[in-house]
Structure formats: structure tokens, C-alpha cells
mmCIF file of C-alpha atoms and ligand atoms in Angstrom:
data_model
loop_
_atom_site.group_PDB
_atom_site.id
_atom_site.type_symbol
_atom_site.label_atom_id
_atom_site.label_comp_id
_atom_site.label_asym_id
_atom_site.label_seq_id
_atom_site.Cartn_x
_atom_site.Cartn_y
_atom_site.Cartn_z
ATOM 1 C CA MET A 1 174.920 14.553 149.340
ATOM 2 C CA PRO A 2 174.816 10.941 148.236
ATOM 3 C CA PHE A 3 171.600 10.156 150.172
ATOM 4 C CA THR A 4 169.341 12.659 148.516
ATOM 5 C CA HIS A 5 166.950 11.904 145.745
ATOM 6 C CA ILE A 6 168.416 8.446 145.405
ATOM 7 C CA PRO A 7 168.866 7.809 141.686
ATOM 8 C CA PRO A 8 167.564 4.928 139.668
ATOM 9 C CA SER A 9 170.335 2.343 139.778
ATOM 10 C CA TRP A 10 169.366 0.834 136.438
ATOM 11 C CA GLN A 11 170.155 2.047 132.963
ATOM 12 C CA LEU A 12 167.463 3.310 130.670
ATOM 13 C CA PRO A 13 167.565 1.191 127.507
ATOM 14 C CA ASP A 14 167.697 3.160 124.254
ATOM 15 C CA SER A 15 165.601 0.538 122.512
ATOM 16 C CA ALA A 16 162.493 1.461 124.511
ATOM 17 C CA ALA A 17 162.417 5.039 123.252
ATOM 18 C CA THR A 18 160.015 6.376 120.649
ATOM 19 C CA PRO A 19 160.771 9.547 118.680
ATOM 20 C CA GLU A 20 159.601 12.844 120.117
ATOM 21 C CA THR A 21 157.662 13.536 116.984
ATOM 22 C CA ALA A 22 155.224 10.760 117.858
ATOM 23 C CA PHE A 23 154.225 12.700 120.959
ATOM 24 C CA TRP A 24 153.885 15.992 119.162
ATOM 25 C CA ASN A 25 151.900 14.536 116.297
ATOM 26 C CA ARG A 26 149.520 12.868 118.697
ATOM 27 C CA ARG A 27 149.087 16.112 120.594
ATOM 28 C CA ARG A 28 148.274 18.043 117.423
ATOM 29 C CA PHE A 29 145.898 15.290 116.380
ATOM 30 C CA ILE A 30 143.984 15.492 119.647
ATOM 31 C CA LYS A 31 143.842 19.293 119.457
ATOM 32 C CA THR A 32 142.391 19.098 115.965
ATOM 33 C CA LEU A 33 139.685 16.718 117.087
ATOM 34 C CA VAL A 34 138.793 18.820 120.102
ATOM 35 C CA GLY A 35 138.693 21.888 117.855
ATOM 36 C CA ALA A 36 136.341 20.032 115.528
ATOM 37 C CA GLY A 37 133.948 19.486 118.413
ATOM 38 C CA ILE A 38 134.630 15.795 118.868
ATOM 39 C CA GLY A 39 134.499 15.418 122.614
ATOM 40 C CA ALA A 40 137.404 14.038 124.558
ATOM 41 C CA SER A 41 135.066 11.473 126.095
ATOM 42 C CA ALA A 42 134.572 9.909 122.682
ATOM 43 C CA LEU A 43 138.305 9.326 122.671
ATOM 44 C CA GLY A 44 138.204 7.774 126.121
ATOM 45 C CA LEU A 45 140.064 10.712 127.605
ATOM 46 C CA ASN A 46 137.614 11.756 130.263
ATOM 47 C CA ALA A 47 139.909 12.093 133.213
ATOM 48 C CA CYS A 48 137.633 11.198 136.095
ATOM 49 C CA GLY A 49 136.490 8.129 134.234
ATOM 50 C CA GLN A 50 140.042 6.894 134.482
ATOM 51 C CA ALA A 51 140.135 6.971 138.264
ATOM 52 C CA ARG A 52 138.972 3.359 138.210
ATOM 53 C CA ASN A 53 138.179 3.509 141.912
ATOM 54 C CA GLY A 54 136.604 0.085 141.622
ATOM 55 C CA ASP A 55 140.102 -1.343 141.057
ATOM 56 C CA ILE A 56 141.524 0.335 144.127
ATOM 57 C CA ASP A 57 142.164 -1.823 147.168
ATOM 58 C CA PRO A 58 140.460 -0.816 150.436
ATOM 59 C CA ALA A 59 143.668 0.360 152.143
ATOM 60 C CA LEU A 60 144.343 2.836 149.374
ATOM 61 C CA ARG A 61 140.689 3.799 149.011
ATOM 62 C CA GLN A 62 140.688 4.927 152.667
ATOM 63 C CA THR A 63 143.327 7.501 151.865
ATOM 64 C CA LEU A 64 141.375 9.127 149.039
ATOM 65 C CA GLY A 65 139.585 12.418 149.558
ATOM 66 C CA ARG A 66 135.942 13.331 149.149
ATOM 67 C CA PRO A 67 134.381 13.789 145.713
ATOM 68 C CA LEU A 68 134.689 17.189 144.065
ATOM 69 C CA ASN A 69 131.672 17.217 141.813
ATOM 70 C CA SER A 70 130.936 19.234 138.681
ATOM 71 C CA VAL A 71 134.453 20.471 138.186
ATOM 72 C CA ARG A 72 134.894 21.846 134.664
ATOM 73 C CA PRO A 73 137.664 20.204 132.628
ATOM 74 C CA ASN A 74 139.819 22.925 131.099
ATOM 75 C CA PRO A 75 139.664 22.086 127.368
ATOM 76 C CA ASP A 76 143.237 23.300 126.815
ATOM 77 C CA PHE A 77 144.567 20.662 129.223
ATOM 78 C CA ARG A 78 142.532 17.593 128.496
ATOM 79 C CA ASP A 79 145.302 15.486 127.111
ATOM 80 C CA GLY A 80 148.765 14.842 128.490
ATOM 81 C CA GLY A 81 149.872 13.166 125.254
ATOM 82 C CA ARG A 82 150.066 9.837 127.107
ATOM 83 C CA PRO A 83 147.475 7.803 128.984
ATOM 84 C CA ILE A 84 146.532 9.070 132.423
ATOM 85 C CA THR A 85 148.403 7.122 135.112
ATOM 86 C CA GLU A 86 146.058 4.845 137.015
ATOM 87 C CA GLN A 87 145.444 6.131 140.506
ATOM 88 C CA VAL A 88 146.547 2.859 142.102
ATOM 89 C CA HIS A 89 150.042 3.771 140.924
ATOM 90 C CA ALA A 90 150.028 7.557 141.248
ATOM 91 C CA SER A 91 148.720 7.550 144.809
ATOM 92 C CA ARG A 92 151.203 4.976 146.094
ATOM 93 C CA TYR A 93 154.387 6.130 144.366
ATOM 94 C CA ASN A 94 154.993 9.388 146.189
ATOM 95 C CA ASN A 95 157.825 11.595 147.326
ATOM 96 C CA PHE A 96 157.124 13.452 150.562
ATOM 97 C CA TYR A 97 160.306 13.338 152.629
ATOM 98 C CA GLU A 98 158.601 14.725 155.719
ATOM 99 C CA PHE A 99 156.976 11.269 155.918
ATOM 100 C CA GLY A 100 160.006 9.176 155.052
ATOM 101 C CA GLY A 101 162.290 8.190 152.235
ATOM 102 C CA THR A 102 160.586 4.957 151.142
ATOM 103 C CA LYS A 103 157.512 4.130 149.103
ATOM 104 C CA ASN A 104 155.420 3.709 152.296
ATOM 105 C CA ILE A 105 154.821 7.437 152.266
ATOM 106 C CA TRP A 106 151.244 6.963 151.102
ATOM 107 C CA GLN A 107 150.520 5.291 154.443
ATOM 108 C CA ASN A 108 152.804 7.358 156.686
ATOM 109 C CA ALA A 109 151.352 10.626 155.401
ATOM 110 C CA GLN A 110 147.932 9.780 156.813
ATOM 111 C CA LYS A 111 149.173 11.367 160.089
ATOM 112 C CA LEU A 112 149.123 14.797 158.464
ATOM 113 C CA PRO A 113 146.468 16.953 160.191
ATOM 114 C CA THR A 114 144.615 18.880 157.477
ATOM 115 C CA ASP A 115 141.465 20.163 159.206
ATOM 116 C CA PRO A 116 141.583 22.957 160.249
ATOM 117 C CA TRP A 117 144.147 24.381 157.826
ATOM 118 C CA THR A 118 145.304 27.907 157.218
ATOM 119 C CA LEU A 119 147.309 29.245 154.322
ATOM 120 C CA GLU A 120 148.863 32.578 155.139
ATOM 121 C CA VAL A 121 149.811 34.835 152.216
ATOM 122 C CA GLY A 122 151.884 37.934 152.889
ATOM 123 C CA GLY A 123 155.055 39.853 152.221
ATOM 124 C CA LEU A 124 155.081 42.404 149.404
ATOM 125 C CA VAL A 125 151.336 42.442 148.663
ATOM 126 C CA ASN A 126 148.558 44.990 148.971
ATOM 127 C CA ASN A 127 146.079 42.478 150.435
ATOM 128 C CA PRO A 128 147.696 40.005 152.812
ATOM 129 C CA ARG A 129 145.257 37.159 153.402
ATOM 130 C CA THR A 130 144.765 34.023 155.409
ATOM 131 C CA TYR A 131 142.722 31.372 153.632
ATOM 132 C CA ASP A 132 141.002 28.556 155.469
ATOM 133 C CA LEU A 133 140.081 25.127 154.184
ATOM 134 C CA ALA A 134 136.712 26.211 152.787
ATOM 135 C CA ASP A 135 138.327 29.140 150.935
ATOM 136 C CA LEU A 136 140.674 26.764 149.146
ATOM 137 C CA THR A 137 137.875 24.875 147.407
ATOM 138 C CA ARG A 138 135.261 27.655 147.182
ATOM 139 C CA ARG A 139 136.901 31.010 146.737
ATOM 140 C CA PHE A 140 138.456 30.345 143.325
ATOM 141 C CA PRO A 141 136.625 28.541 140.513
ATOM 142 C CA LEU A 142 137.966 24.996 140.279
ATOM 143 C CA GLU A 143 138.936 23.329 137.035
ATOM 144 C CA GLU A 144 140.451 20.016 136.012
ATOM 145 C CA ARG A 145 143.752 19.888 134.120
ATOM 146 C CA VAL A 146 145.510 16.783 132.898
ATOM 147 C CA TYR A 147 149.236 17.469 133.199
ATOM 148 C CA ARG A 148 152.382 15.526 132.516
ATOM 149 C CA PHE A 149 154.480 15.199 135.647
ATOM 150 C CA ARG A 150 158.242 14.577 135.598
ATOM 151 C CA CYS A 151 160.342 13.865 138.678
ATOM 152 C CA VAL A 152 164.052 14.718 138.693
ATOM 153 C CA GLU A 153 164.580 10.992 139.446
ATOM 154 C CA ALA A 154 163.614 10.285 135.808
ATOM 155 C CA TRP A 155 160.148 8.872 136.303
ATOM 156 C CA ALA A 156 156.975 10.390 134.859
ATOM 157 C CA MET A 157 153.209 10.216 135.214
ATOM 158 C CA VAL A 158 150.130 11.925 133.800
ATOM 159 C CA VAL A 159 147.776 13.236 136.478
ATOM 160 C CA PRO A 160 144.269 14.777 136.324
ATOM 161 C CA TRP A 161 144.593 17.598 138.858
ATOM 162 C CA ILE A 162 141.758 19.728 140.203
ATOM 163 C CA GLY A 163 142.513 23.230 141.387
ATOM 164 C CA PHE A 164 142.935 26.807 140.252
ATOM 165 C CA PRO A 165 145.619 28.809 138.444
ATOM 166 C CA MET A 166 148.152 30.468 140.729
ATOM 167 C CA ARG A 167 147.335 33.638 138.855
ATOM 168 C CA ALA A 168 143.908 33.749 140.563
ATOM 169 C CA LEU A 169 145.613 33.998 143.946
ATOM 170 C CA LEU A 170 148.017 36.631 142.599
ATOM 171 C CA GLU A 171 145.053 38.774 141.592
ATOM 172 C CA ASP A 172 143.494 38.320 145.032
ATOM 173 C CA VAL A 173 146.548 39.445 147.024
ATOM 174 C CA GLU A 174 147.942 42.012 144.534
ATOM 175 C CA PRO A 175 151.737 41.821 144.811
ATOM 176 C CA THR A 176 153.455 45.215 144.852
ATOM 177 C CA SER A 177 155.922 46.170 142.114
ATOM 178 C CA ASP A 178 158.782 45.318 144.506
ATOM 179 C CA ALA A 179 157.802 41.638 144.568
ATOM 180 C CA LYS A 180 160.182 39.682 142.323
ATOM 181 C CA PHE A 181 160.144 36.218 143.937
ATOM 182 C CA VAL A 182 157.726 34.050 145.869
ATOM 183 C CA SER A 183 158.404 31.431 148.540
ATOM 184 C CA PHE A 184 156.071 28.545 149.382
ATOM 185 C CA THR A 185 156.464 26.782 152.723
ATOM 186 C CA SER A 186 155.176 23.276 153.459
ATOM 187 C CA PHE A 187 153.659 22.027 156.696
ATOM 188 C CA TYR A 188 156.298 21.021 159.206
ATOM 189 C CA ASP A 189 155.970 19.738 162.746
ATOM 190 C CA PRO A 190 158.668 17.337 163.954
ATOM 191 C CA LYS A 191 156.074 15.567 166.116
ATOM 192 C CA VAL A 192 154.145 14.619 162.951
ATOM 193 C CA THR A 193 156.754 14.695 160.199
ATOM 194 C CA PRO A 194 159.643 12.449 161.242
ATOM 195 C CA GLY A 195 161.628 12.814 157.984
ATOM 196 C CA PRO A 196 163.446 9.926 156.322
ATOM 197 C CA ALA A 197 165.141 7.233 158.401
ATOM 198 C CA TRP A 198 168.561 8.360 157.194
ATOM 199 C CA GLU A 199 167.935 11.866 158.466
ATOM 200 C CA PHE A 200 170.098 11.175 161.523
ATOM 201 C CA ALA A 201 173.093 11.424 159.152
ATOM 202 C CA LEU A 202 172.132 14.807 157.779
ATOM 203 C CA ASN A 203 170.936 18.132 158.909
ATOM 204 C CA LEU A 204 168.006 18.626 156.562
ATOM 205 C CA PRO A 205 166.860 22.240 156.132
ATOM 206 C CA TRP A 206 163.233 21.872 157.213
ATOM 207 C CA PRO A 207 160.665 23.112 156.528
ATOM 208 C CA TYR A 208 160.446 22.280 152.816
ATOM 209 C CA VAL A 209 160.447 25.616 151.015
ATOM 210 C CA GLU A 210 160.120 26.096 147.289
ATOM 211 C CA GLY A 211 160.293 29.274 145.241
ATOM 212 C CA LEU A 212 159.485 30.867 141.906
ATOM 213 C CA ARG A 213 160.126 34.089 140.088
ATOM 214 C CA ILE A 214 156.894 36.066 140.111
ATOM 215 C CA GLU A 215 156.590 35.793 136.297
ATOM 216 C CA GLU A 216 156.726 32.010 136.626
ATOM 217 C CA MET A 217 153.941 32.082 139.193
ATOM 218 C CA ALA A 218 151.873 34.251 136.845
ATOM 219 C CA ASN A 219 152.325 31.803 133.943
ATOM 220 C CA GLU A 220 149.156 30.172 132.677
ATOM 221 C CA LEU A 221 150.409 26.678 133.615
ATOM 222 C CA ALA A 222 151.262 27.381 137.264
ATOM 223 C CA PHE A 223 148.553 25.699 139.299
ATOM 224 C CA PHE A 224 147.464 25.053 142.868
ATOM 225 C CA ALA A 225 145.965 21.593 143.181
ATOM 226 C CA VAL A 226 143.338 20.872 145.815
ATOM 227 C CA GLY A 227 142.285 17.589 144.248
ATOM 228 C CA LEU A 228 143.037 14.848 141.739
ATOM 229 C CA TYR A 229 141.126 12.009 140.065
ATOM 230 C CA GLY A 230 137.833 13.768 140.855
ATOM 231 C CA ARG A 231 138.388 14.029 144.616
ATOM 232 C CA THR A 232 140.125 16.243 147.170
ATOM 233 C CA LEU A 233 143.882 15.616 147.461
ATOM 234 C CA PRO A 234 144.946 12.532 149.379
ATOM 235 C CA LYS A 235 147.396 13.415 152.143
ATOM 236 C CA GLN A 236 150.240 11.616 150.380
ATOM 237 C CA HIS A 237 149.902 14.076 147.464
ATOM 238 C CA GLY A 238 150.109 17.136 149.713
ATOM 239 C CA ALA A 239 146.621 17.832 151.045
ATOM 240 C CA PRO A 240 144.930 20.195 151.232
ATOM 241 C CA ILE A 241 146.833 22.360 148.714
ATOM 242 C CA ARG A 242 150.032 21.784 146.721
ATOM 243 C CA MET A 243 151.893 23.398 143.833
ATOM 244 C CA VAL A 244 151.864 21.918 140.320
ATOM 245 C CA LEU A 245 154.387 23.236 137.759
ATOM 246 C CA PRO A 246 154.346 20.758 134.886
ATOM 247 C CA TRP A 247 157.342 22.232 133.008
ATOM 248 C CA LYS A 248 159.619 21.887 136.043
ATOM 249 C CA TYR A 249 160.898 18.865 137.926
ATOM 250 C CA GLY A 250 158.452 17.541 140.504
ATOM 251 C CA PHE A 251 160.479 18.730 143.503
ATOM 252 C CA LYS A 252 159.534 22.340 142.651
ATOM 253 C CA GLY A 253 155.909 21.440 143.472
ATOM 254 C CA GLY A 254 155.799 21.839 147.249
ATOM 255 C CA LYS A 255 153.081 19.940 149.106
ATOM 256 C CA SER A 256 150.760 20.897 151.963
ATOM 257 C CA ILE A 257 151.472 24.620 151.682
ATOM 258 C CA VAL A 258 150.941 26.713 154.838
ATOM 259 C CA LYS A 259 152.629 29.961 153.878
ATOM 260 C CA ILE A 260 153.307 32.017 150.749
ATOM 261 C CA GLU A 261 155.515 35.073 150.854
ATOM 262 C CA PHE A 262 156.203 37.700 148.178
ATOM 263 C CA LEU A 263 159.824 38.804 148.278
ATOM 264 C CA ARG A 264 162.395 41.091 146.738
ATOM 265 C CA GLU A 265 165.153 38.441 146.705
ATOM 266 C CA GLN A 266 165.316 34.827 145.619
ATOM 267 C CA PRO A 267 164.453 32.585 148.601
ATOM 268 C CA ALA A 268 166.629 29.692 149.763
ATOM 269 C CA THR A 269 164.908 26.455 148.715
ATOM 270 C CA TYR A 270 165.041 22.949 150.143
ATOM 271 C CA TRP A 271 166.839 20.689 147.648
ATOM 272 C CA ASN A 272 168.879 23.597 146.344
ATOM 273 C CA MET A 273 170.278 24.158 149.858
ATOM 274 C CA ILE A 274 171.020 20.443 150.243
ATOM 275 C CA SER A 275 172.822 20.040 146.921
ATOM 276 C CA PRO A 276 172.952 23.167 144.740
ATOM 277 C CA ASN A 277 174.711 21.636 141.760
ATOM 278 C CA GLU A 278 172.144 18.808 141.523
ATOM 279 C CA TYR A 279 168.923 20.750 142.213
ATOM 280 C CA LYS A 280 168.835 24.193 140.634
ATOM 281 C CA PHE A 281 166.448 26.923 141.700
ATOM 282 C CA GLU A 282 165.024 27.037 138.177
ATOM 283 C CA ALA A 283 164.796 23.238 137.710
ATOM 284 C CA ASN A 284 163.076 23.210 134.325
ATOM 285 C CA VAL A 285 162.761 19.848 132.580
ATOM 286 C CA GLU A 286 165.707 19.846 130.162
ATOM 287 C CA PRO A 287 166.588 16.495 128.575
ATOM 288 C CA GLU A 288 169.996 17.739 127.429
ATOM 289 C CA VAL A 289 171.103 18.798 130.898
ATOM 290 C CA PRO A 290 172.041 15.678 132.874
ATOM 291 C CA HIS A 291 171.733 15.443 136.625
ATOM 292 C CA PRO A 292 175.368 15.067 137.823
ATOM 293 C CA ARG A 293 174.599 11.419 138.672
ATOM 294 C CA TRP A 294 172.260 10.350 135.849
ATOM 295 C CA SER A 295 170.975 11.303 132.397
ATOM 296 C CA GLN A 296 167.738 13.249 132.040
ATOM 297 C CA SER A 297 167.185 12.323 128.391
ATOM 298 C CA ARG A 298 164.642 9.581 129.130
ATOM 299 C CA GLU A 299 162.003 8.822 131.718
ATOM 300 C CA ARG A 300 160.275 5.726 133.082
ATOM 301 C CA ILE A 301 156.484 5.729 132.925
ATOM 302 C CA VAL A 302 155.085 4.997 136.394
ATOM 303 C CA GLY A 303 152.796 1.972 136.432
ATOM 304 C CA SER A 304 153.437 0.953 132.813
ATOM 305 C CA GLY A 305 154.857 -2.468 133.724
ATOM 306 C CA THR A 306 154.564 -5.039 136.472
ATOM 307 C CA ASN A 307 157.340 -3.403 138.546
ATOM 308 C CA PRO A 308 159.558 -0.310 138.420
ATOM 309 C CA PHE A 309 162.335 -2.287 136.734
ATOM 310 C CA ASN A 310 160.298 -2.993 133.611
ATOM 311 C CA TRP A 311 158.377 0.241 133.287
ATOM 312 C CA GLU A 312 158.231 1.587 129.768
ATOM 313 C CA VAL A 313 160.869 4.182 128.879
ATOM 314 C CA GLN A 314 160.108 7.309 126.837
ATOM 315 C CA PRO A 315 162.212 10.256 125.718
ATOM 316 C CA THR A 316 162.048 13.378 127.881
ATOM 317 C CA VAL A 317 160.834 16.504 126.079
ATOM 318 C CA ILE A 318 162.151 20.038 126.694
ATOM 319 C CA TYR A 319 160.001 21.837 129.301
ATOM 320 C CA ASN A 320 158.189 18.498 129.617
ATOM 321 C CA GLY A 321 156.318 19.320 126.389
ATOM 322 C CA TYR A 322 155.063 22.742 127.552
ATOM 323 C CA GLY A 323 157.477 24.968 125.623
ATOM 324 C CA GLU A 324 154.676 26.816 123.854
ATOM 325 C CA TYR A 325 153.547 28.166 127.245
ATOM 326 C CA VAL A 326 156.825 28.817 129.012
ATOM 327 C CA ALA A 327 159.711 29.243 126.553
ATOM 328 C CA ASP A 328 159.343 33.037 126.581
ATOM 329 C CA LEU A 329 160.022 33.046 130.350
ATOM 330 C CA TYR A 330 163.534 31.818 129.580
ATOM 331 C CA GLY A 331 164.333 33.970 126.576
ATOM 332 C CA VAL A 332 163.943 31.211 123.968
HETATM 333 N N1 MTE B 1 156.757 19.239 151.117
HETATM 334 C C1 MTE B 1 157.236 18.432 150.155
HETATM 335 N N2 MTE B 1 156.834 18.633 148.880
HETATM 336 C C2 MTE B 1 157.294 17.827 147.893
HETATM 337 C C3 MTE B 1 158.222 16.788 148.172
HETATM 338 C C4 MTE B 1 158.632 16.599 149.525
HETATM 339 O O1 MTE B 1 159.446 15.712 149.857
HETATM 340 N N3 MTE B 1 158.101 17.432 150.484
HETATM 341 N N4 MTE B 1 158.704 15.996 147.152
HETATM 342 C C5 MTE B 1 158.666 16.582 145.807
HETATM 343 C C6 MTE B 1 159.002 15.630 144.764
HETATM 344 S S1 MTE B 1 160.619 15.213 144.626
HETATM 345 C C7 MTE B 1 158.071 15.168 143.870
HETATM 346 S S2 MTE B 1 158.522 14.222 142.558
HETATM 347 C C8 MTE B 1 156.637 15.454 144.063
HETATM 348 C C9 MTE B 1 155.864 14.137 144.148
HETATM 349 O O2 MTE B 1 154.485 14.389 144.129
HETATM 350 P P1 MTE B 1 153.441 13.187 144.226
HETATM 351 O O3 MTE B 1 153.868 12.332 145.379
HETATM 352 O O4 MTE B 1 152.118 13.813 144.428
HETATM 353 O O5 MTE B 1 153.543 12.438 142.937
HETATM 354 O O6 MTE B 1 156.377 16.202 145.226
HETATM 355 C C10 MTE B 1 157.315 17.225 145.500
HETATM 356 N N5 MTE B 1 156.859 18.018 146.629
HETATM 357 MO MO1 MO B 2 160.875 14.384 142.499
#
């Protein structure tokens, strides 16, 4: 499928890369300081402080959610090893194919109706539940986590998410021992979600469905975001609730989730159905495994230059730098 996930048409220059060890050393350095009681704010790492809403133009500001106050930063995820991406970039450089295939998604997605919202959770669970909008921000304790974010298209950001671990929802619904996989379905209504302009040429398998093995969902990193940069999620990021899996490519993180189902068998998933040899079900960030049409060994840092063609380039790290949390899921 040549139209899907259109690749960067430029080459990533080797000269722009820095060694992986620089990232790891910095990460260890930050951990040591945090352990020694030197607050992240002293290092200028306070995530909300980086929202810089004053710099945001009025059109973008209108798309931002309402403040989520007194959310506790999770001290284990205070530092993404790189500066937090400024919101002016993160909230305008989106993928959300229901609202088109261009970078006007941030505007087009404002049509998404998010209130009321219901998230239905069922399948192989003891306590099937339907959560409403208030449940999503009040039922589970919210925390802030700064995560690295890597798209399969070889760009990367660092985002301060607000939300709760997927594990909290697992405990609420109690999957039965037969549940081996989980599917996550995004909002879809052809009257609201026109799809990309080139859709006429394809038969896209809507709705957008993503999936995980249940052990992946139970991993400490797996997160449901209901906010970012100190506020509720803007529609372009998948309001009111989206998946965040920082060790996997971004397409695994379905947006605007309406349904979660616990299953015996692996579910069919969106990009995997479109092009199975390009978009694997597992889709972990693996720099040594190229996409059939481009290398995955490096990534462009969103917003780090005046335009996407001169963004800084950095090496990609196995599991996007989260191997200490997830490697045991994959027998390494
Ligand atoms: N429902 C839905 N979820 C989606 C997508 C999409 O097109 N539809 N795109 C995915 C891709 S490819 C990426 S990289 C991320 C982008 O998230 P962001 O726009 O919040 O940065 O969302 C993922 N989730
Ligand atoms: Mo992506």
C-alpha cells in the first residue's frame, strides 16, 4: 500500500547523530540527582512549566483542553532524556487519519464530539463496565508522566502526558484467565470522520482498532492519557482518552477510545490489516529492524528546527529507551 504512512522522502544524515551512550549517561545522571533529593524543577524539567501557553497562537489555544490541576508527577517518569517538545509543535503535528492525511488534522479534529462520551469495557472480564467522561478523570488517580514518543515514520517527540496506568483499569474489570489479548476501538462515524482525501482509492478497515497482549497491557509503562501539558487532551491528540505505549511505534496508541474488549485470540488491527509486512502487531521500536521502505535507525526530533527538513536527527534506541521495563516481555 504505497499511500499509507507516507515515508519521509529525505535521507537522515549520519553526521547529525550522537552516540546512544550520551542519552543513557544523561538519564543516569538525572536519576542520581532525583535520588539525591534535588528536585526536577531545579533542573528546569517541570513538565507543565514547559507548556509555554503564552507562546501559543490563539487558533491553537482554542483547541486546548481545560486545566487539570494538582496532578502528581510520577517521579520515575520525569525525564524523557531529551527536552520536552514545545506544545506548539506537538499539538499541530498529529496523525489521526479519521480526520485526514495532512498536517491540518489539528484543525479538522475539532469536529470530534467528546461530550458525552462512553467507554465500554467487556469481553472476558468479571466486571464489564461502561465509563463516562467524569469517570475517566475521577475514577482513577491521575499522574503526569514524561514519555518519549516515536512514530513509525521516524519522527520523535517528548510529551508530558496526564492519565493513569492501564493496569488500574485491568484491576477494575478483572479479566478472566481466558483473556490473552485486548482490542481497543477508536471513535468512528463517517459523518464526522471523513478519512484522508486519498481514501477513495482504498478500502480502509475502519474503525481504527489496536491491540495488545494482556501482559503488555499490564506492563508498568502502558498508560491511558486523558491529558497533556497540564490540560485535558486536545481533540487532535485523541480526546477524551487515548493509549500511550512509549516502547512501541506511535500507531499502536489508538486515539479517542470507545470500546475495549478482552479476547482469547489476537485481534485484527488497523495498519496491520492494511500492510502486514510494514506494520507488525507487536510494533516495538527496534532500530535494527528497518521498515521495508526506510531505515528505523534514526529519528527526527519534532520542532527542533525551523521546518521538518532541518529537524535535528538522533539515533533510535531499542524499545525507545524503555528496555529496563519491557525487555522481559519479549524474552530478552
Ligand atoms: N484512531 C487513531 N489513532 C491513532 C492514529 C490514527 O490515525 N487514528 N494515528 C497513530 C499514529 S501513526 C501516531 S504517530 C499517533 C500520533 O499521536 P499524536 O498526534 O497525539 O502525536 O497516534 C496514533 N493513533
Ligand atoms: Mo505514527
